[in-house]
């Protein structure tokens, strides 16, 4: 098997006294999609945020594209250009147009020319089917549209790994589809490596190459393929799946 | 400088006199706050009433106090009330009234802001539980509004205390006036006394106001979470 | 109320009006600059300077302008630093206002939501880029209401300049009252004069607050 794109080794994290992640270990191959499931408040977001240094962690390390990363000695700014992240609350920059949102980081961080960045951005807009909104402000978009722009904004950096944290959780049901379809397309057409935290079980089942089930900050189950959904091993996982009712 | 000015602070009864002046200032501020907050709460409530006229009147009342600098306000009370209305109370009383009205105007806006910002759902869920309008006000709106607007109210108090520095302008024997008297009495023998006296007064104001500011910030931070 | 008295006093009040205006203008601009510098120092957590700034802000926010002016005008000369009343007034107003403006700017920067900063960070932006493209633009518009309140406040504070005999509006009125004992008339003109400055200005600032807020956040 090829070298994994990301390996997480013995990662632990505390907020002050309270330990929220206990000895997390997993690895991810290029092009693989991992869904991270688990009850609310058990540390999924925290884990995701540790992977691109938005949270620091006390022990353990990551190996990303062959490069060993510890919390304190990492050049996170460099790494984040290769690791895109999309949040539940979209967080488009309200004072910029859609196009400016997408081109900001390529121009300022990667020092691309404005023309080049804009051309790439228009390409991405076409891809997320929002070409008409290049010059709109985020306030003029619906939630689902904003979230697709947020994804486009992350893609503009040409990341090798994408992190999605409950990106459909604050969307109206009819908006959810368009966003999930886009993510699916990223996997199928672009072979994008992704880690997805979601409560959309049907979607998770369709897209997952690997499932991580977390509880109380530890990995309870780590399952290749879709077995997790048909054949959960632990009682906690069974209860969880039953409660999701899908 | 054979006589260091700092000794003036502790000469005779000087220090006690200064503290006495501070007491006058704090006392006036406290009275003005008590009356002002009570009146302001009432006006604030009235400003949420349905009567357009009532709302307009108190809006103008507020804007008047917003526009007129406090110094000018003090002079209005000091010069005009005695002559026009024929009351001739001491400056300290006039000042207390002027400050209290000013506080009531500012506080009415705080109260109004708090009342209209308590979410409508809260009001409706209260009514749905069978609370009367009055009970709703006392048990639901007021506590929430209080918590919400406590920082602004504390800030108002610190402003009132700072504003008592203006009392000397209408010859109330406040902290600064006492300080000036001491400075004048010692100007010949201790020319640097002015530095120490004003320095001390500066510090005294800070000692009174700073804890209040800290408190207000603390409450504001707690409100955010 | 004697209209003739009012009319005769108008030239003097016009003089005071101009004085109040230019003192306010200089004070406000200076305070903005001082306040912005202080809040930048706090934002970037510059060591030492940051502690000094917070001491300065707390000292000036928690003491009255009047005593600050007395200190500058009466106490500094005995330490060998003599300044004209107008200089003292301007310095006092700038430093008082600087402390308030610093709080205003800092409040705005702090008000920028953490998730906005996170998403900038997730795009690989440096601290400086985050400040330049996310925190400052959004923070400025969040601080506009408090800056506007400070502007009004500082203009009103110029009335305290009368205690060191700077011939601004309030001082003009007090002088006239002392000379001619016509308090009704002169105080009336005084209140009107402040209204002429402050009513249009506060309308303008309210309008600006809405514009800026909409321009930045769309609501
Ligand atoms: N900044 C913080 N300081 C202290 N504790 C925190 C902080 N952020 C999160 N936590 C705690 O860490 C734990 C994990 O939170 P996290 O947000 O990662 O959960 P989650 O699995 O993403 O939940 P959800 O599904 O609700 O998003 C929670 O108990 C939370 O209270
Ligand atoms: Mg989460």
Coordinates of C-alpha atoms and ligand atoms in Angstrom, one line a residue, chain A residues 40-46 88 165-166 197 199, ligand 2:
Chain A
X40 CA -22.7 15.6 20.1
X41 CA -20.0 17.2 22.2
X42 CA -17.5 14.3 22.2
X43 CA -14.7 16.0 20.4
X44 CA -15.2 15.6 16.6
X45 CA -14.8 19.3 15.9
X46 CA -11.9 19.5 18.2
X88 CA -20.8 24.7 9.8
X165 CA -17.3 20.0 9.9
X166 CA -21.0 19.5 9.8
X197 CA -18.0 15.1 10.3
X199 CA -25.0 13.8 11.1
Ligands
LIG2 MG1 -18.8 20.0 16.4

